[in-house]
PDB file of C-alpha atoms in Angstrom:
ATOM      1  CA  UNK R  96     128.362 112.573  94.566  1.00  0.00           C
ATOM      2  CA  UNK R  97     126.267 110.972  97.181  1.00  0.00           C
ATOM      3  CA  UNK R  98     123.220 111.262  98.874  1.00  0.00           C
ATOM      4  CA  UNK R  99     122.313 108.877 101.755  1.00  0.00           C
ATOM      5  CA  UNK R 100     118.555 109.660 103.549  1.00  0.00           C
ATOM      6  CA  UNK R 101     118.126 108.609 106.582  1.00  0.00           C
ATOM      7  CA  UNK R 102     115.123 108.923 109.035  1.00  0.00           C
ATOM      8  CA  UNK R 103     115.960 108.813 112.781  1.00  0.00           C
ATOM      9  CA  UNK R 104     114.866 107.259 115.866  1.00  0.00           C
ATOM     10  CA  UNK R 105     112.992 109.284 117.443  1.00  0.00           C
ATOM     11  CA  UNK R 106     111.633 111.008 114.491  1.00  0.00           C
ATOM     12  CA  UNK R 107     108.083 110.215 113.147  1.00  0.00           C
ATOM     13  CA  UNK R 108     108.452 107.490 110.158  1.00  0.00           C
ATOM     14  CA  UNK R 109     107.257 109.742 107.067  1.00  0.00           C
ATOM     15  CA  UNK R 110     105.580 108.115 104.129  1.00  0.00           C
ATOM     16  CA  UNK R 111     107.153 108.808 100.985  1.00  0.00           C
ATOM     17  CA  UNK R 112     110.063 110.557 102.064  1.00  0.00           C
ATOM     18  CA  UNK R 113     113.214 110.474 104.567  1.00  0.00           C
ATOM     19  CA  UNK R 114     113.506 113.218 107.382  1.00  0.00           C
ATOM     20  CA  UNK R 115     117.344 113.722 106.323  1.00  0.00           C
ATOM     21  CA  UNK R 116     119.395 113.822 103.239  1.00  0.00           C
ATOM     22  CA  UNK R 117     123.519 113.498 103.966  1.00  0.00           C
ATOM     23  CA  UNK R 118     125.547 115.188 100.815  1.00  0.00           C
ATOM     24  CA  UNK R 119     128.726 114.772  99.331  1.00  0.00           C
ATOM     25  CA  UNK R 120     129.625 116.558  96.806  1.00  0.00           C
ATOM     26  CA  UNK R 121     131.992 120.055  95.670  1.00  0.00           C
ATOM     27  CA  UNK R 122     128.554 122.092  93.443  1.00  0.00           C
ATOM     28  CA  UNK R 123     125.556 123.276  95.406  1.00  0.00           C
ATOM     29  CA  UNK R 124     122.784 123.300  93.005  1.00  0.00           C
ATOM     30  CA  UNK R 125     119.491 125.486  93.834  1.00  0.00           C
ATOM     31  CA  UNK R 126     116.628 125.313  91.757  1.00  0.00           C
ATOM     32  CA  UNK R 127     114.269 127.935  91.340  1.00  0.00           C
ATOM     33  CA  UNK R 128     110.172 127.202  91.733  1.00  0.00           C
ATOM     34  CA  UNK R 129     109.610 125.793  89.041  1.00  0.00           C
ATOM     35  CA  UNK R 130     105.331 125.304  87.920  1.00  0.00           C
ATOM     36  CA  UNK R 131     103.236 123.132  85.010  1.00  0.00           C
ATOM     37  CA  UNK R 132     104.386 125.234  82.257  1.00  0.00           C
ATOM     38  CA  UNK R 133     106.020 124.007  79.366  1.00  0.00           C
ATOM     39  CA  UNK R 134     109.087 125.667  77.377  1.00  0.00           C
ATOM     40  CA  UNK R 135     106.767 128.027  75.679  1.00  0.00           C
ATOM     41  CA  UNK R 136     104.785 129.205  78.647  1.00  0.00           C
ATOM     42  CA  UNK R 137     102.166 127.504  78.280  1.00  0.00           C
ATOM     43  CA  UNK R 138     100.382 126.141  81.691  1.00  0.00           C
ATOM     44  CA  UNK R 139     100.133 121.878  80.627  1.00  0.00           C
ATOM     45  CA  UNK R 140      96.745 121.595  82.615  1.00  0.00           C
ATOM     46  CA  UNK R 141      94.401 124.518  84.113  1.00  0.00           C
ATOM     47  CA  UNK R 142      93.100 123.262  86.943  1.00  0.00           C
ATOM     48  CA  UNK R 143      94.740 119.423  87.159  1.00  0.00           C
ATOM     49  CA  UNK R 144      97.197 119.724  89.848  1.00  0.00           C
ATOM     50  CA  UNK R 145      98.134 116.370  88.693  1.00  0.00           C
ATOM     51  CA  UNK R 146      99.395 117.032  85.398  1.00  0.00           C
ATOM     52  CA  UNK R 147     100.813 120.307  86.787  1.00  0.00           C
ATOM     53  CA  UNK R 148     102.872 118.528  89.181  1.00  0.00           C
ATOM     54  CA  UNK R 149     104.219 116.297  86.762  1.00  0.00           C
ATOM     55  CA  UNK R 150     104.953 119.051  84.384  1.00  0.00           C
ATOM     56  CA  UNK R 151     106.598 120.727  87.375  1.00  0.00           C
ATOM     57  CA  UNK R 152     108.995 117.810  87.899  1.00  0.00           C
ATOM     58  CA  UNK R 153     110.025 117.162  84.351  1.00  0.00           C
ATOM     59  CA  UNK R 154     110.844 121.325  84.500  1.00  0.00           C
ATOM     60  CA  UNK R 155     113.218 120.463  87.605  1.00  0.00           C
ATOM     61  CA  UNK R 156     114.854 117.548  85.996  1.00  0.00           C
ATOM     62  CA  UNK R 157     115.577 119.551  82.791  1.00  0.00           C
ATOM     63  CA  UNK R 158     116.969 122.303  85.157  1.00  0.00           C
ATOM     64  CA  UNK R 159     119.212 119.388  86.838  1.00  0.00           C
ATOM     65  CA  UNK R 160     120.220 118.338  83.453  1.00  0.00           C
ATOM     66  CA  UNK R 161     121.236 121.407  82.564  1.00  0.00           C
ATOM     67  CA  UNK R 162     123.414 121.749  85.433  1.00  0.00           C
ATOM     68  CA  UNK R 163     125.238 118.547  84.370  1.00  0.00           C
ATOM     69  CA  UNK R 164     123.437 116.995  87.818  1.00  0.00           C
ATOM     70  CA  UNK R 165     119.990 114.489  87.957  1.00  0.00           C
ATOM     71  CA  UNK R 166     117.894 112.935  90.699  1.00  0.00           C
ATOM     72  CA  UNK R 167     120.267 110.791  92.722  1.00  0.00           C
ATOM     73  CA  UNK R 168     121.915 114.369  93.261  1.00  0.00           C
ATOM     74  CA  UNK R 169     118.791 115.990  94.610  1.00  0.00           C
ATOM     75  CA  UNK R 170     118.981 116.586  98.500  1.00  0.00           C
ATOM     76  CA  UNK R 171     115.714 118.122  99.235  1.00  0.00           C
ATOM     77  CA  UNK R 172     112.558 119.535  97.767  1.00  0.00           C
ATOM     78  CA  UNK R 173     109.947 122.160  98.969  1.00  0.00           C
ATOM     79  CA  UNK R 174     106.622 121.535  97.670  1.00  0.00           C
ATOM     80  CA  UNK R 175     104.048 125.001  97.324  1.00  0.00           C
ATOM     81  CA  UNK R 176     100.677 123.765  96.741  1.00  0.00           C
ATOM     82  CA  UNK R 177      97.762 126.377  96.006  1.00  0.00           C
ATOM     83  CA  UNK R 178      94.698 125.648  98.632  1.00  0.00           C
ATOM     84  CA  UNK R 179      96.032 122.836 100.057  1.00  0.00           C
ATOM     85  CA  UNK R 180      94.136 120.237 102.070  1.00  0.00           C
ATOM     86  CA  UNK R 181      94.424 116.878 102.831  1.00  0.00           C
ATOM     87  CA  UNK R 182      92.179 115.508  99.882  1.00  0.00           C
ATOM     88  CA  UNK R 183      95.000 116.592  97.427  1.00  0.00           C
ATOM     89  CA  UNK R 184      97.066 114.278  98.430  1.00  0.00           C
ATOM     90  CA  UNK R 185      96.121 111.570  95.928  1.00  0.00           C
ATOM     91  CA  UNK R 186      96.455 114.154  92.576  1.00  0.00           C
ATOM     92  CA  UNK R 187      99.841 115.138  94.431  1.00  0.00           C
ATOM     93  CA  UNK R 188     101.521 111.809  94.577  1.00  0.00           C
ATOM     94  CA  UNK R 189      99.749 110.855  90.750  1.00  0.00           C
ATOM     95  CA  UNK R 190     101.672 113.592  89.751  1.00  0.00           C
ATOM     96  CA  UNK R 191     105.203 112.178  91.120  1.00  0.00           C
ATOM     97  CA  UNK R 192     103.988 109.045  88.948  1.00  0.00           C
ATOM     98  CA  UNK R 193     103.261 110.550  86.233  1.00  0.00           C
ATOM     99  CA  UNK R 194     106.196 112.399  86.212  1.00  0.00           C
ATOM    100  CA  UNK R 195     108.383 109.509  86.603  1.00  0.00           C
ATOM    101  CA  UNK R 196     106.357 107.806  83.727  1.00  0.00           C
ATOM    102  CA  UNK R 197     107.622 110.578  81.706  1.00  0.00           C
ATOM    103  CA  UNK R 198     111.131 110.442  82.685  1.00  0.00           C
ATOM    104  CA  UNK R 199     111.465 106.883  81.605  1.00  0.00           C
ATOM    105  CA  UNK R 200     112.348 105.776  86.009  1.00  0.00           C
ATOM    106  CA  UNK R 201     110.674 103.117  87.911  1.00  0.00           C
ATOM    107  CA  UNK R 202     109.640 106.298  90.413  1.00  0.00           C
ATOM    108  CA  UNK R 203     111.370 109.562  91.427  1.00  0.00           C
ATOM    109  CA  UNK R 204     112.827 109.334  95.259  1.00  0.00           C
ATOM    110  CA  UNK R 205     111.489 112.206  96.879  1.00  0.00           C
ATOM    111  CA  UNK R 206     114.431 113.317  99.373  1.00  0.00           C
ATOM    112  CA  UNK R 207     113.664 115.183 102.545  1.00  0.00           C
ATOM    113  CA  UNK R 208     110.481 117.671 101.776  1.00  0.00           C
ATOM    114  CA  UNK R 209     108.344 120.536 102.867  1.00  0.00           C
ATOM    115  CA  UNK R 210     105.127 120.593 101.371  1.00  0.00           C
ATOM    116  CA  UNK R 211     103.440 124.065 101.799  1.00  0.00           C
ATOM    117  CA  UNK R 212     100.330 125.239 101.310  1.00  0.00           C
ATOM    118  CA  UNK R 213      99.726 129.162  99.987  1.00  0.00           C
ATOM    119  CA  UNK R 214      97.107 131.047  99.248  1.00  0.00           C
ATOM    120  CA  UNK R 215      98.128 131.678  95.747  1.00  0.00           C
ATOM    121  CA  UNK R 216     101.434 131.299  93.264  1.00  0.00           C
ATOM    122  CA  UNK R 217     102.772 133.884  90.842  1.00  0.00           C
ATOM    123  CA  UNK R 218      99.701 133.338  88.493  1.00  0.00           C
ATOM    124  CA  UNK R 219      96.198 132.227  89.382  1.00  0.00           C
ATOM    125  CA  UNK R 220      96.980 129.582  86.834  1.00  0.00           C
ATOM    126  CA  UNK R 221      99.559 127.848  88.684  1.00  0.00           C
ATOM    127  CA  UNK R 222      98.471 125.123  91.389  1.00  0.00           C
ATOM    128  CA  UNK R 223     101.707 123.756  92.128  1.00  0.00           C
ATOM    129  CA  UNK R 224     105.448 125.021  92.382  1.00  0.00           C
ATOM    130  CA  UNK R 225     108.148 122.549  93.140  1.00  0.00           C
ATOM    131  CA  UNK R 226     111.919 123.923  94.195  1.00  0.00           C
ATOM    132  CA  UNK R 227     114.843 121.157  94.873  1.00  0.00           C
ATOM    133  CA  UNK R 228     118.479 121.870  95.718  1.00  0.00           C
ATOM    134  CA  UNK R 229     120.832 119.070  95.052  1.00  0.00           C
ATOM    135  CA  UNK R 230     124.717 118.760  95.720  1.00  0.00           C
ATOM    136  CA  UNK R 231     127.257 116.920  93.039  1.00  0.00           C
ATOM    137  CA  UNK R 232     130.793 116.560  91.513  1.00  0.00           C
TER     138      UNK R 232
END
């Protein structure tokens, strides 16, 4: 499978990501929300979106594990942040380092992305919720 990202002229450079992901590949993957939980249930970090981000992202690679995929497979990701503003930025993008700490990579490649921000998640707990969708073999 491949996934070449591309960001167009006449498209505003992003930071961080690429404006379009290009997939080949025969298995559509789709990836539920997933939050800073851990196996058991347990929310990682009340209130730290940081460590709930990361949490969130090691919860979508297990997912793309499981699905006999990983992160070069990825195509996209939307981003739900609770409250968001500006300022949360910085604990956003810790949390994509952290997370990549974790997972033992130089730094997860965050594919074309819509970052969101709600009023509220599924529990009052949760600050982030991170779905991808990713195309391989």
């Amino acid at each position: 499978m491949s996934v070449e990202t591309l960001n167009p002229e006449g498209l505003a450079k992003p930071a961080g990501f690429a404006q379009v992901s290009v997939s080949r590949g025969s298995r559509f993957i789709q990836i539920a929300g997933q939050v800073g939980q851990d196996a058991s249930g347990t929310i990682v970090a009340e209130g730290d979106l940081t460590q709930q981000t990361a949490q969130a992202l090691v919860n979508v690679n297990i997912a793309l594990e499981a699905a006999d995929a990983g992160w070069d497979d990825v195509t996209s990701f939307t981003i739900y942040v609770v409250g968001w503003e500006e300022s949360k930025f910085g604990d956003l993008a810790k949390g994509f380092g952290l997370a990549a700490e974790k997972l033992g990579v130089d730094r997860l490649e965050l594919k074309p992305s819509t970052l969101v921000g709600v009023q509220a998640l599924a529990s009052p707990v949760y600050l982030v919720e991170i779905a991808a969708l990713a195309v391989a073999d």
